[in-house]
XYZ file of C-alpha atoms in Angstrom:
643
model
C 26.453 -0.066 -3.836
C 25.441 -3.278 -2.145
C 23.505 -2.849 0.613
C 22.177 -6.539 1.220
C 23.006 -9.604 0.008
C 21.605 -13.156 0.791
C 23.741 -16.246 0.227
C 22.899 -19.984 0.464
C 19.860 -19.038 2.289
C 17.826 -21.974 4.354
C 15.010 -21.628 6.732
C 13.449 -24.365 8.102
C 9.807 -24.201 10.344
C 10.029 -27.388 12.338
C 10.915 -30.027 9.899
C 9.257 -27.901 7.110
C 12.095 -26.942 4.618
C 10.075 -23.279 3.945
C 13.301 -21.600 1.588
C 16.440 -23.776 0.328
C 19.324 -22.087 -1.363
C 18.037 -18.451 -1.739
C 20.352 -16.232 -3.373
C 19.573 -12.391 -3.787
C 21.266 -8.776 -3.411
C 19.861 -5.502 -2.927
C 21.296 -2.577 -4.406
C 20.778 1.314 -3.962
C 17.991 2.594 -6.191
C 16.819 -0.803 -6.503
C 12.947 -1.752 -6.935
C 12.684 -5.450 -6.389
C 9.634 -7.194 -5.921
C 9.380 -11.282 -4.349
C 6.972 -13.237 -6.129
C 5.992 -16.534 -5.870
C 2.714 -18.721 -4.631
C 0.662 -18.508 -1.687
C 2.622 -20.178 0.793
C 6.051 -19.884 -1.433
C 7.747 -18.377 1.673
C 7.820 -14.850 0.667
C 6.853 -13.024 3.627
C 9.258 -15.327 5.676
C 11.968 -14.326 3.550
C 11.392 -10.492 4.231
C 10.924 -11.166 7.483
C 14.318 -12.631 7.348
C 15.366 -9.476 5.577
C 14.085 -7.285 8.533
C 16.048 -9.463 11.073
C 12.337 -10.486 12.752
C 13.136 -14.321 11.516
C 16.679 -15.886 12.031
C 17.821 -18.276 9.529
C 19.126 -21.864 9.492
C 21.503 -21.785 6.919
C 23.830 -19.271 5.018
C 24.849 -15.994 5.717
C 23.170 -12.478 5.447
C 25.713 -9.574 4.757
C 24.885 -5.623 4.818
C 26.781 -2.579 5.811
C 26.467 -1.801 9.356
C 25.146 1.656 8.926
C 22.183 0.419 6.814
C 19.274 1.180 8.344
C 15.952 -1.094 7.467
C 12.037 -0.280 7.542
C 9.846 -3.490 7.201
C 6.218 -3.107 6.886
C 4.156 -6.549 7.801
C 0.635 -6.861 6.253
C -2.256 -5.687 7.982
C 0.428 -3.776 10.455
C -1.484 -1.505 12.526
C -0.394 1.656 14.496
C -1.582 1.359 18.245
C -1.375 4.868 19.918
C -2.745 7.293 22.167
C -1.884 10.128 20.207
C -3.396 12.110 17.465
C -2.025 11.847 14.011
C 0.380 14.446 13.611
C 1.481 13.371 17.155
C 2.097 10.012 15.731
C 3.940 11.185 12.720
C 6.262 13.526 14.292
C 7.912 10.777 16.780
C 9.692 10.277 13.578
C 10.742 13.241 13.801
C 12.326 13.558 17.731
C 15.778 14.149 17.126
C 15.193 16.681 14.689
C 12.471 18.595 17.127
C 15.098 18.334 20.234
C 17.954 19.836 17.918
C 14.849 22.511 17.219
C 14.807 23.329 21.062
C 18.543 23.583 21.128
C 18.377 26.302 18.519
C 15.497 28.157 19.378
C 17.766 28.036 22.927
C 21.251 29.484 21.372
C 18.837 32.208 19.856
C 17.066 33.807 22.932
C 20.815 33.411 23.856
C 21.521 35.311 20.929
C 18.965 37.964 22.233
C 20.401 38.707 25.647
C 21.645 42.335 25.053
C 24.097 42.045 28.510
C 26.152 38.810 26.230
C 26.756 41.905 22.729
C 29.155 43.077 25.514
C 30.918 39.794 25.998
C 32.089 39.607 22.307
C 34.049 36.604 22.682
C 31.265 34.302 24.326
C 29.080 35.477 21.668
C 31.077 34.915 18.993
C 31.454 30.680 20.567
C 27.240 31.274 20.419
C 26.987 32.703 16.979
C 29.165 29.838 15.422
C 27.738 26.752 17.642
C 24.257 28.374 16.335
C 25.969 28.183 12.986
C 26.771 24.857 13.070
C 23.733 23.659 14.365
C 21.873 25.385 11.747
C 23.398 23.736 8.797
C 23.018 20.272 10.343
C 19.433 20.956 11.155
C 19.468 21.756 7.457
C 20.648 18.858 6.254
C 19.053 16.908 7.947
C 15.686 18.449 6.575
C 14.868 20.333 9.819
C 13.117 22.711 7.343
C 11.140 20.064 4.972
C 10.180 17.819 8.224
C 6.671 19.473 8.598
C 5.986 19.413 4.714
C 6.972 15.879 4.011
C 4.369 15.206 6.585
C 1.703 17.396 5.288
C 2.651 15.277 2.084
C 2.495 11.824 3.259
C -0.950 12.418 4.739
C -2.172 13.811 1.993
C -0.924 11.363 -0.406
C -2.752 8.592 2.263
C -5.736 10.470 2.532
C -5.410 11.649 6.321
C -7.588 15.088 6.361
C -8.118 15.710 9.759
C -4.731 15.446 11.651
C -5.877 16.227 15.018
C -7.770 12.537 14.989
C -6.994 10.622 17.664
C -4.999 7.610 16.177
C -7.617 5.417 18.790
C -10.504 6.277 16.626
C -9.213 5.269 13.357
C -10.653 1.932 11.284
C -8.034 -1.043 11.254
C -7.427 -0.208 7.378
C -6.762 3.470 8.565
C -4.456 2.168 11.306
C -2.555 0.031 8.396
C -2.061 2.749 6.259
C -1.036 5.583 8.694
C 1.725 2.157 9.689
C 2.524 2.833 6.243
C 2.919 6.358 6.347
C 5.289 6.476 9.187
C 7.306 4.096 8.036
C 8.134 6.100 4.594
C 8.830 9.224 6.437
C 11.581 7.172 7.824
C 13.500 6.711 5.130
C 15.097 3.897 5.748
C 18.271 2.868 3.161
C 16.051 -0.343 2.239
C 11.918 -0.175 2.683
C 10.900 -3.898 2.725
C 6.728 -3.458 2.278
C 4.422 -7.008 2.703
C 1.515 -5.892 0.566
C 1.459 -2.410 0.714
C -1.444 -2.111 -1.152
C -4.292 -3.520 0.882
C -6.760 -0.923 2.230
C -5.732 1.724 -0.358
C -7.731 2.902 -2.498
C -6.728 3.940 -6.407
C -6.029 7.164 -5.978
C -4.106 6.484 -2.813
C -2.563 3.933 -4.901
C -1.324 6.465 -8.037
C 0.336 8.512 -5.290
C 2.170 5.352 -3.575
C 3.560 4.580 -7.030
C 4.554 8.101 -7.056
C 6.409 8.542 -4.161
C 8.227 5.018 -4.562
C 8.892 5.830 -7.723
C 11.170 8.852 -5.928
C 12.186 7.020 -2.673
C 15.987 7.878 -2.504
C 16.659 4.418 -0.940
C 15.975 0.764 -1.939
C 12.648 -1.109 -1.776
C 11.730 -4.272 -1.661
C 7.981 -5.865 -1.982
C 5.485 -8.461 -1.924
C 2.443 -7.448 -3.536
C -0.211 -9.034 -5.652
C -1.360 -5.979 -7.418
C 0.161 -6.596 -10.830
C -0.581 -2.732 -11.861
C 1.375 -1.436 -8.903
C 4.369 -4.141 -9.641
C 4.658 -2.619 -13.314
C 4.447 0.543 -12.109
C 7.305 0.501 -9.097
C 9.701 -2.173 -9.763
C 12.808 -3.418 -12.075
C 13.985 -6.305 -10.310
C 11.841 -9.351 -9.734
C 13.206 -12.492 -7.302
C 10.998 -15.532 -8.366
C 10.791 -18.016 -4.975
C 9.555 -21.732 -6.414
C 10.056 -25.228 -5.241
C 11.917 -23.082 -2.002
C 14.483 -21.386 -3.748
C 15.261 -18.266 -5.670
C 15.567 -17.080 -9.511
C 16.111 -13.242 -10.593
C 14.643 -11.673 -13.446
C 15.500 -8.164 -14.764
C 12.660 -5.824 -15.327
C 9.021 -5.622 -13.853
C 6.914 -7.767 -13.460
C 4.970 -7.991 -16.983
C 8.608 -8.437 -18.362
C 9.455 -11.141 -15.611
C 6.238 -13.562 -17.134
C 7.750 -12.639 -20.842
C 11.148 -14.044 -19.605
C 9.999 -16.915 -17.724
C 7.755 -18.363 -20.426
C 10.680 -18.212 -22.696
C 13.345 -19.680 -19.850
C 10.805 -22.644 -19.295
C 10.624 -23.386 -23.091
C 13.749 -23.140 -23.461
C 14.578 -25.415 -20.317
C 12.175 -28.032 -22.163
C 13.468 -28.104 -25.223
C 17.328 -27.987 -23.978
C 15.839 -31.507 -21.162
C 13.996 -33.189 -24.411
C 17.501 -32.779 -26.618
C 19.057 -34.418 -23.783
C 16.908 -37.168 -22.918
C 17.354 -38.308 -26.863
C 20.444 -37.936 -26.867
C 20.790 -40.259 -23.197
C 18.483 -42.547 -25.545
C 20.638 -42.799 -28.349
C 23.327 -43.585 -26.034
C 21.446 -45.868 -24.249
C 20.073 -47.535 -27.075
C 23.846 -47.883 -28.675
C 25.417 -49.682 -25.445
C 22.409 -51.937 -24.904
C 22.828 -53.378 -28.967
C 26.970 -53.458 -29.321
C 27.581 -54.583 -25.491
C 28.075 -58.105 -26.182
C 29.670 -58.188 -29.823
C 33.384 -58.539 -29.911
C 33.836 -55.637 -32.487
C 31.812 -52.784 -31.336
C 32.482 -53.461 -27.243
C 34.786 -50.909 -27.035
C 32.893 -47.974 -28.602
C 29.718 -49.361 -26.434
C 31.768 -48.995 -23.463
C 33.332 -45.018 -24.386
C 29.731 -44.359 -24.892
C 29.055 -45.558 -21.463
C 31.487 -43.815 -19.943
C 29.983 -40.629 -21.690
C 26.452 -41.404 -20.553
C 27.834 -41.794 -16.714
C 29.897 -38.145 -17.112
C 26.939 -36.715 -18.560
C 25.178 -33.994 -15.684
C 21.621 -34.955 -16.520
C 19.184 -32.283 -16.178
C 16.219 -32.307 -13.741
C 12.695 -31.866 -15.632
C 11.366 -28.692 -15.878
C 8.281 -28.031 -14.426
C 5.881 -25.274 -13.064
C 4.991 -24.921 -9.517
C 2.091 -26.370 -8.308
C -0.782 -26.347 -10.781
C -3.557 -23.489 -10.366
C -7.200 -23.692 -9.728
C -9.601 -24.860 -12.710
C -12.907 -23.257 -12.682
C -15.564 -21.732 -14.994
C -18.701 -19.780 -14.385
C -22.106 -21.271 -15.708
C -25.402 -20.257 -15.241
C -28.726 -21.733 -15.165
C -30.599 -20.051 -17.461
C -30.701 -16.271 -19.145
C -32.067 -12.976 -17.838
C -34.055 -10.929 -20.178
C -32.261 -7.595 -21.611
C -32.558 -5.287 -18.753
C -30.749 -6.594 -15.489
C -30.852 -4.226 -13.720
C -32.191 -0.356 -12.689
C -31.294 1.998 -9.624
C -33.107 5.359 -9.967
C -31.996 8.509 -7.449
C -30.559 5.446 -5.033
C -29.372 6.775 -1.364
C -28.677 4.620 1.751
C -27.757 5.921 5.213
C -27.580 3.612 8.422
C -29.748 6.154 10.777
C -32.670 8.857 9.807
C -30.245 11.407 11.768
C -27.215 10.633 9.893
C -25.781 11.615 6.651
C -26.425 9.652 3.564
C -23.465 6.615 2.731
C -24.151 7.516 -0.679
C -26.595 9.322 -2.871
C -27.827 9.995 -6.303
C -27.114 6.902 -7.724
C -28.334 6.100 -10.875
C -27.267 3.093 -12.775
C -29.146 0.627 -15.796
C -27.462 -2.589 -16.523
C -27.730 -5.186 -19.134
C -27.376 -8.666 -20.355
C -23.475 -9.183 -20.376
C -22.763 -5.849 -19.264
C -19.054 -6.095 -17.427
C -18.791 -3.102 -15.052
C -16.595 -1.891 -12.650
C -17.438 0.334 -9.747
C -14.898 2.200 -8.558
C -14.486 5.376 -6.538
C -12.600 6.673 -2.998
C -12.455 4.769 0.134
C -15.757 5.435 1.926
C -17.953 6.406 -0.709
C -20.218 3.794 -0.620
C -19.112 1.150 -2.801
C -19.734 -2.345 -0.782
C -22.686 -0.442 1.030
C -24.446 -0.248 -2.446
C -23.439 -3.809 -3.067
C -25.274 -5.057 -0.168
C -28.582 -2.932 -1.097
C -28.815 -4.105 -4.113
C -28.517 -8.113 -3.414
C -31.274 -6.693 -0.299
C -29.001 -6.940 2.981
C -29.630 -3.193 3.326
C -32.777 -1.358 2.550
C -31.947 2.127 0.944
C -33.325 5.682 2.748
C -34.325 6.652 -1.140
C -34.699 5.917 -4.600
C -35.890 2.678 -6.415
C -34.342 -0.881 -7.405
C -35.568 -2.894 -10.568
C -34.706 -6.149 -11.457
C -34.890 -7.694 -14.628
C -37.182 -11.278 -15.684
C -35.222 -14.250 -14.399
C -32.481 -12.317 -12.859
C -30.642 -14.794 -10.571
C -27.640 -13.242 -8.821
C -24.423 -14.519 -7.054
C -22.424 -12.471 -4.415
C -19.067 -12.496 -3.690
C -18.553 -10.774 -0.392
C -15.177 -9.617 0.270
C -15.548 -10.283 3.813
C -16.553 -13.653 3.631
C -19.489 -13.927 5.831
C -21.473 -16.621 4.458
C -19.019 -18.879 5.293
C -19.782 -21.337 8.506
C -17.702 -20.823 11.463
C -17.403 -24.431 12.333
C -17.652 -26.861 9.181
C -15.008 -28.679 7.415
C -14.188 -27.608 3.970
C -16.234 -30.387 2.240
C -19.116 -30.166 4.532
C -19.375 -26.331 3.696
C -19.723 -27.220 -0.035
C -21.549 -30.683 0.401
C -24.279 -28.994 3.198
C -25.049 -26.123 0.219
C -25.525 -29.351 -2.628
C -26.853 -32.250 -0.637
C -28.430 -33.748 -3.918
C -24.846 -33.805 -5.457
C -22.534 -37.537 -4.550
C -19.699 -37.076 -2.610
C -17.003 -37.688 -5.732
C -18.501 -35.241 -7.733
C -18.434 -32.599 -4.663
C -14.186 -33.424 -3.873
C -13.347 -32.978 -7.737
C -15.162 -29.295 -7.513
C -12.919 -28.790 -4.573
C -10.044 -30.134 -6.408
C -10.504 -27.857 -8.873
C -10.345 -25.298 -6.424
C -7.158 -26.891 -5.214
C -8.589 -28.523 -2.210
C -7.083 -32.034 -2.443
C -6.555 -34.987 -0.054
C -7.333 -34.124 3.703
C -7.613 -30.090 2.575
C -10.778 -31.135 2.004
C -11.386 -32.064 5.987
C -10.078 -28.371 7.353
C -12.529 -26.633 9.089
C -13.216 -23.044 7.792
C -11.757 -21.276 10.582
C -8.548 -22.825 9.985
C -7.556 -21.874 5.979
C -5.789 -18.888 5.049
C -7.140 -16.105 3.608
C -6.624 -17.187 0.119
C -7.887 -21.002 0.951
C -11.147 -18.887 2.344
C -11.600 -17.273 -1.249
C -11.579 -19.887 -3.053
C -13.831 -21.757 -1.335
C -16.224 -18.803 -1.892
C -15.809 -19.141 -5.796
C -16.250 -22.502 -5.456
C -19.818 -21.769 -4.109
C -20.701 -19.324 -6.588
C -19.297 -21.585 -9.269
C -22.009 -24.148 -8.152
C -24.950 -21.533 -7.655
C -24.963 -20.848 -11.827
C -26.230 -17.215 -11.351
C -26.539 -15.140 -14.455
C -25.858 -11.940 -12.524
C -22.514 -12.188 -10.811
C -21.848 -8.862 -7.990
C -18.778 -9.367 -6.122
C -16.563 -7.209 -3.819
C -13.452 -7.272 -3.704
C -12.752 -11.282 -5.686
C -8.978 -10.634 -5.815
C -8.377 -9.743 -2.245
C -5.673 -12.968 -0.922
C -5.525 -14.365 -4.521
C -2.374 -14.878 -5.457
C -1.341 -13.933 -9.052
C -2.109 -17.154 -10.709
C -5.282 -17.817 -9.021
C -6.152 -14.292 -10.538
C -5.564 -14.565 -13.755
C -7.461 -17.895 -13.545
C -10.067 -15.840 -12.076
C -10.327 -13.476 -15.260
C -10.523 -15.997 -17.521
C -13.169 -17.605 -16.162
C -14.847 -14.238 -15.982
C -14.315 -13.302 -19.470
C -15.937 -16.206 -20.504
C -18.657 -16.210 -18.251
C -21.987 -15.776 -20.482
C -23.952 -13.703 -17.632
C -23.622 -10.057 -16.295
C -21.511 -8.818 -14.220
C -21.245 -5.782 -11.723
C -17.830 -5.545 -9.202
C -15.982 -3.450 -7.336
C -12.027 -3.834 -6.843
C -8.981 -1.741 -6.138
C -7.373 -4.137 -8.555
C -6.236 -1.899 -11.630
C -4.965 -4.919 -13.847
C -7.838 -7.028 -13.175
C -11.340 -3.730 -13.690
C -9.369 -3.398 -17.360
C -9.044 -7.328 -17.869
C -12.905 -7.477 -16.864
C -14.574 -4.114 -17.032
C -16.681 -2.978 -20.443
C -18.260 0.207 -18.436
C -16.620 2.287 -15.862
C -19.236 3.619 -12.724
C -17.447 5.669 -10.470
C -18.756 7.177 -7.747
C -18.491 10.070 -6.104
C -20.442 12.205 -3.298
C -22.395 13.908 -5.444
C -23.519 10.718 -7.346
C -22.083 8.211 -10.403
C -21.050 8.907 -13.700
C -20.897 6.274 -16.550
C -17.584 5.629 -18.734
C -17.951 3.249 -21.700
C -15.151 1.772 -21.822
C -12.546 -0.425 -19.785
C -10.436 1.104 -16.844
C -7.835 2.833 -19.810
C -10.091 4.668 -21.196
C -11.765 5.637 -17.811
C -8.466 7.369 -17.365
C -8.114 8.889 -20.123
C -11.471 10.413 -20.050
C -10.933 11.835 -16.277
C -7.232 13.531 -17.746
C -9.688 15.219 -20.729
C -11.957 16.194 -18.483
C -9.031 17.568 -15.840
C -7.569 19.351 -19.062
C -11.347 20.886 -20.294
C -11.633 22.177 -16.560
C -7.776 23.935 -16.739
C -8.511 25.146 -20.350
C -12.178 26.994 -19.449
C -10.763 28.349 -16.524
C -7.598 29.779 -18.724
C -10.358 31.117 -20.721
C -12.525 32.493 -18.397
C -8.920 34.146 -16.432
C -8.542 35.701 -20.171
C -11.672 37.500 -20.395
C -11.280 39.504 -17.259
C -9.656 42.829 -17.795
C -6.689 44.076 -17.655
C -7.778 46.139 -13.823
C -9.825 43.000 -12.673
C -6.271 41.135 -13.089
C -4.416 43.832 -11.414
C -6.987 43.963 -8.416
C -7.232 40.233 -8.352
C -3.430 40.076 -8.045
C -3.664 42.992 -5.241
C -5.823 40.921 -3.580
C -4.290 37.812 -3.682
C -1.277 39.731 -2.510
C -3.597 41.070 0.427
C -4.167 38.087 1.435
C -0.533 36.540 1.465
C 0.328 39.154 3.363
C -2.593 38.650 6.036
C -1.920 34.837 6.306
C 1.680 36.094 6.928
C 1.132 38.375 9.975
C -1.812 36.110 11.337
C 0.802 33.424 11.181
C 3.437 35.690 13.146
C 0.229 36.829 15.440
C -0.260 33.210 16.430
C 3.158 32.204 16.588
C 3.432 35.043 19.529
C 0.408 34.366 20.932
C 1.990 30.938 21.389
C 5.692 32.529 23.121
C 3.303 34.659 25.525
C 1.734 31.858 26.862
C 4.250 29.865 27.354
C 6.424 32.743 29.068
C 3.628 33.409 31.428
C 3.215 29.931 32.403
C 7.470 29.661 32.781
C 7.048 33.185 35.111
C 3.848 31.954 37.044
C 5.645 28.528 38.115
C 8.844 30.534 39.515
C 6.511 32.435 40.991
C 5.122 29.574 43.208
C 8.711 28.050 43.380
C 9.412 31.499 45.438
C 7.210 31.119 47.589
C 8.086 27.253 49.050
C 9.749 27.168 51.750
C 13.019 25.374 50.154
C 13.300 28.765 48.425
C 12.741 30.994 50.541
C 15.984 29.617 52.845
C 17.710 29.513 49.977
C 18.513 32.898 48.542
C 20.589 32.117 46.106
C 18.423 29.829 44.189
C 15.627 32.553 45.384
C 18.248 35.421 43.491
C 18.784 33.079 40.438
C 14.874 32.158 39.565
C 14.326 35.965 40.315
C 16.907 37.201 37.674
C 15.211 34.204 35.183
C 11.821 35.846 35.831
C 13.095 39.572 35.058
C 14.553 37.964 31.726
C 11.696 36.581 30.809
C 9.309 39.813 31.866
C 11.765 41.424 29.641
C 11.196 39.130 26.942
C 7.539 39.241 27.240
C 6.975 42.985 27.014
C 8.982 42.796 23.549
C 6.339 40.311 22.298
C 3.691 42.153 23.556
C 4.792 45.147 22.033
C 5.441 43.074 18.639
C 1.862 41.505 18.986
C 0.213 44.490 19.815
C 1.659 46.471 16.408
C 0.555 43.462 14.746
C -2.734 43.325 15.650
C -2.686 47.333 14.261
C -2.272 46.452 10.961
C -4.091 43.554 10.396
C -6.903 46.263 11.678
C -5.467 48.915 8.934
C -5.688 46.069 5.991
C-alpha cells in the first residue's frame, strides 16, 4: 500500500533552486533512507514530507487517514512535567477511555442496579464494548511499551523532571515520544546524535519491528545497513532510488556511473564518426546525400548529458613532524571528579599506548569518555592516579565541541593567524582542500555550518603534524563522503592514535584495540570494533553457562526451596501491589467525601436541599465503598503479616 508519493517535486528558497524534479513513494513496511551531501536538500525534503515546508512545484499525494511523526535534529522536549508525565500525553485518549471504564465498573458494583436487570444488562455490554476497544487499542500494553522505550533510551529514573534533563537527554526523550506514537510513516532527521551504542543496537531493534513506514536521514553508515532497504539518492537537486541498504546503494551506484560513462563515451564516438563523415562528403556530388541522412541522424540523436559525481570531496592527509619513541603513552589507577565532595567521573583507568597504536574508546553515555580526553591533553587535572608521556610525544586534539575555534575571525584568518610564517596561496589551497573555495574562505566562524566548522578543525590539525592524534567525536556533521575521506587519511596516518566515537562503521575502519569503559574501570580488546563484539557475546555466553552450572550443582531441595521462594515472593509483590493500589482508592474516596462535606456546608447548599439530598446519597455510596476497601486492605495487610 502506498502511503506517500512525491511527484515532480520543486522547492525553491528565494531564487535558490534547493530540489528539482524529485520523484519518490513510500510504502508500508518500507525502510528508506535520503542520502545525499551536506547541503543536498535532504532535511528540506522531509520537512516537506512532514507538511512543515510547502512546495513550489508538483504534487504530494497520501491517504487522508495517514498519520505522520517527523523528528527534526537536535529536537528537544520542553516541559514541566516529569518523564513518565511526558510520555503518557501520548497516551490521553487511551487514559480517559480508562476513566470511563473504571466508571461503568463501580457502576457495575452498585448492588441497588442487580435489581434493575435491564439497565444492567445496557451497563454490562457498553462495559463490553469498551473493553475490547480499550484492547485493541493496547489499553493493556500502553504502560509496558513505555517502560520499554525508556529503557531502550536509557531513561532510569522516570520521576525526573523533564526541566532538569541535558539538551542530548531532551533530544532523545523527543525521540522516544515520538515512537510511542506510532505514526503510519516515522520521518527521523538524524536520529542518531546523542545516542550512545548501546542505545543505538536497541534503536535498530525496535525500527527493525516498527509496524509502520520510516523514513531517515542519517550519517551513521552502521545504523543505515542495519535499518533500511530503500535508499533515495538527492544530487545536482533531484532524486534517484536504489534498492537495498545503504552498503548495496554505493555497490549499485559505482556500477550505474560506469556504466553511464561508458554508454556517454560510445556515444560521443559515434556523434564523431558522424560528424567526421558529414564534414568530408558534404561538398562532393556523390556522397552528399548519405552526408546529409547522416545529418539528419546526428540532429534526431538525444545526446546524453556527461556523467559526473557531485561536488568533489575534501583532500587531506595527516603528517607529522617527527616520531615518538615506543611508549606513547601511560595512565596508571586514573580518576577525575569535578569537586572533592562529588563522585568520581570515572575511575580505575588504566591504559599503555604505543607507536601506531589505533584505539577506540568506547563505553555508555556519561562514563567519562571526553572527560578523560581532556585530562590527558591537561585541560583537567585528575583527583588520582598518574599520566606518562612518551619522548617527543607531540599531540593534536580534535574536540568535538569545537572550542578552539575564534568567535569572530574569517575562515582564512583562523587558519592564516595559527601559520603566520606560511604565504597566503599556500594557506587558500589547504582550505581548498578542505573545500573552502572562493569567498568561503572570507566567512566568519560563527557563520558555517556545523560540518563547514569540522573541517576547518581538521584543517588545523592537518597543519599542526602531531604524531599523537586524540580526537572526540571527528565524524559528528561529516557527511558520508567527507568521512570516508576522513578514514583514509587516518589509516594512513604514520602516528598514534587514541578516539572516541559513537560511529560503529568508522572505530572498525580505524580501531586496532578496543578500550571500553565502564564504572568500575577499562578493559582492553585487541582487536577492531568486530571482534570487540564478539568477545562481549563470549563473555555474555561464559557468564549464562557458569551460572547454568552453578544452578546445576544445587540440590534437588535447594531447587525446590529456591522455587518456593521465588514463588513467595511473586506472591508478596502481588498483594503489596493490590495493598497499594487500595491504599490509592482510599485516598482518593476520602478526599471525594471530605469536599462534599464542605460543599454541605455553603450556603448555596444548604438552600438547596435537593442538591444537599443528592451529594448526601453520593457520600453514603462512597462511605459504602470505602468500608469494602478497608475491609479488603485490612485482610491484606493479615497475610502479608502471616507470609
Amino acid at each position: 500500500m502506498i502511503l506517500m508519493q512525491l511527484n515532480n517535486i520543486e522547492k525553491y528558497f528565494g531564487a535558490d533552486l534547493i530540489l528539482s524534479n524529485i520523484k519518490l513513494e513510500v510504502h508500508s513496511q518500507d525502510r528508506i533512507a535520503i542520502v545525499g551531501r551536506n547541503g543536498a536538500g535532504k532535511s528540506t525534503l522531509l520537512k516537506i514530507m512532514s507538511g512543515e515546508y510547502t512546495y513550489d512545484k508538483g504534487e504530494m499525494i497520501r491517504p487522508r487517514d495517514t498519520s505522520i511523526g517527523y523528528l527534526a535534529q537536535n529536537t528537544g522536549l520542553e516541559s514541566s512535567l516529569t518523564i513518565w508525565e511526558e510520555m503518557e500525553q501520548v497516551f490521553s485518549e487511551l487514559k480517559q477511555r480508562e476513566k470511563e471504564l473504571r466508571k461503568l465498573e463501580e457502576q457495575m458494583a452498585d448492588p441497588d442496579l442487580l435489581e434493575d436487570h435491564s439497565t444492567y444488562e445496557e451497563i454490562l455490554e457498553s462495559y463490553d464494548a469498551e473493553q475490547e476497544e480499550f484492547r485493541r487499542l493496547g489499553g493493556f500494553e500502553y504502560e509496558a511499551d513505555i517502560k520499554a522505550v525508556l529503557n531502550g533510551l536509557q531513561f532510569s529514573n522516570v520521576d525526573t523532571s523533564i526541566s532538569e534533563l541535558s539538551g542530548g537527554q531532551k533530544t532523545r526523550l523527543a525521540l522516544g515520544k515520538l515512537l510511542l506514537s506510532k505514526p503510519d510513516i516515522l520521518i527521523l532527521d538524524e536520529p542518531t546524535n546523542h545516542l550512545d551504542i548501546g542505545t543505538l543496537n536497541w534503536l535498530e531493534q525496535y525500527l527493525q519491528n516498527y509496524q509502520g513506514a520510516v523514513v531517515i536521514v542519517s550519517h551513521d553508515r552502521y545504523f543505515l545497513d542495519k535499518t533500511v532497504n530503500v535508499v533515495y539518492e538527492i544530487s545536482f537537486q533531484t532524486s534517484n532510488r536504489y534498492t537495498g541498504n545503504y552498503s548495496d546503494y554505493l555497490v549499485q551506484k559505482a556500477k550505474d556511473y560506469e556504466q553511464n560513462v561508458k554508454q556517454y563515451e560510445k556515444q560521443q564516438a559515434e556523434v564523431k564518426r558522424l560528424e567526421d563523415f558529414i564534414q568530408k562528403n558534404i561538398v562532393r556530388a556523390s556522397t552528399t546525400k548519405r552526408a546529409q541522412s547522416r545529418r539528419k541522424k546526428l540532429e534526431k540523436m538525444e545526446l546524453m548529458d556527461k556523467p559526473m559525481l557531485e561536488n568533489q570531496s575534501a583532500k587531506f592527509s595527516f603528517e607529522i613532524e617527527r616520531q615518538s619513541g615506543n611508549d606513547v603513552l601511560k595512565l596508571e589507577d586514573l580518576s577525575f571528579r569535578y569537586h572533592p565532595d562529588k563522585p568520581d567521573i570515572f575511575q580505575h583507568v588504566n591504559l599503555s599506548i604505543h607507536r601506531e597504536d589505533r584505539i577506540g574508546l568506547v563505553g555508555p553515555n556519561g562514563i567519562g569518555k571526553s572527560t578523560l580526553l581532556k585530562t590527558i591533553i591537561g585541560q583537567l587535572n585528575p583527583h588520582h592516579g598518574n599520566i606518562a608521556y612518551g619522548t617527543n610525544v607531540q599531540i593534536g586534539y580534535y574536540d568535538q565541541e569545537q572550542t578552539n575555534l575564534s568567535s569572530n575571525k574569517t575562515v582564512l584568518d583562523e587558519l592564516w593567524d595559527e601559520y603566520p610564517l606560511k604565504p597566503e596561496k599556500e594557506i587558500r589551497t589547504v582550505l581548498g582542500n578542505f573545500l573552502f573555495s572562493g569567498d568561503d574562505v572570507l566567512k566568519t566562524i560563527p557563520s558555517l555550518s556545523g560540518g563547514e566548522k569540522a573541517r576547518l578543525v581538521l584543517a588545523k590539525l592537518m597543519l599542526q603534524k602531531a604524531n599523537f592524534l586524540i580526537m572526540d567525536e571527528p565524524t559528528n556533521h561529516l557527511d558520508l563522503d567527507s568521512k570516508e575521506v576522513l578514514e583514509a587519511a587516518l589509516m594512513d596516518f604514520p602516528g598514534t592514535i587514541l578516539f572516541v566515537s559513537h560511529d560503529r562503521y568508522f572505530i572498525n575502519r580505524i580501531a586496532t584495540k578496543i578500550v571500553e569503559m565502564s564504572e568500575e574501570g577499562t578493559n582492553l580488546y585487541l582487536g577492531d570494533y568486530d571482534y570487540y563484539l564478539m568477545k562481549k557475546q563470549e563473555e555474555k555466553e561464559i557468564e549464562e553457562l557458569n551460572a547454568a552450572q552453578d544452578e546445576t550443582t544445587h540440590s534437588q531441595e535447594d531447587k525446590n526451596q529456591f522455587l518456593q521462594d521465588k514463588a513467595q515472593k511473586r506472591e508478596i509483590r502481588k498483594l503489596e501491589r493490590r495493598v497499594e493500589e487500595l491504599e490509592g482508592q482510599i485516598h482518593e474516596l476520602e478526599g471525594k467525601i471530605e469536599e462534599n462535606e464542605q460543599h454541605m456546608v455553603q450556603p448555596e447548599f444548604l438552600k438547596d436541599h435537593g442538591k444537599l439530598q443528592d451529594l448526601t446519597n453520593e457520600n453514603e455510596q462512597m462511605s459504602a465503598k470505602l468500608d469494602e476497601l478497608m475491609e479488603e486492605w485490612t485482610n491484606l495487610q493479615e497475610k502479608l503479616a502471616d507470609i
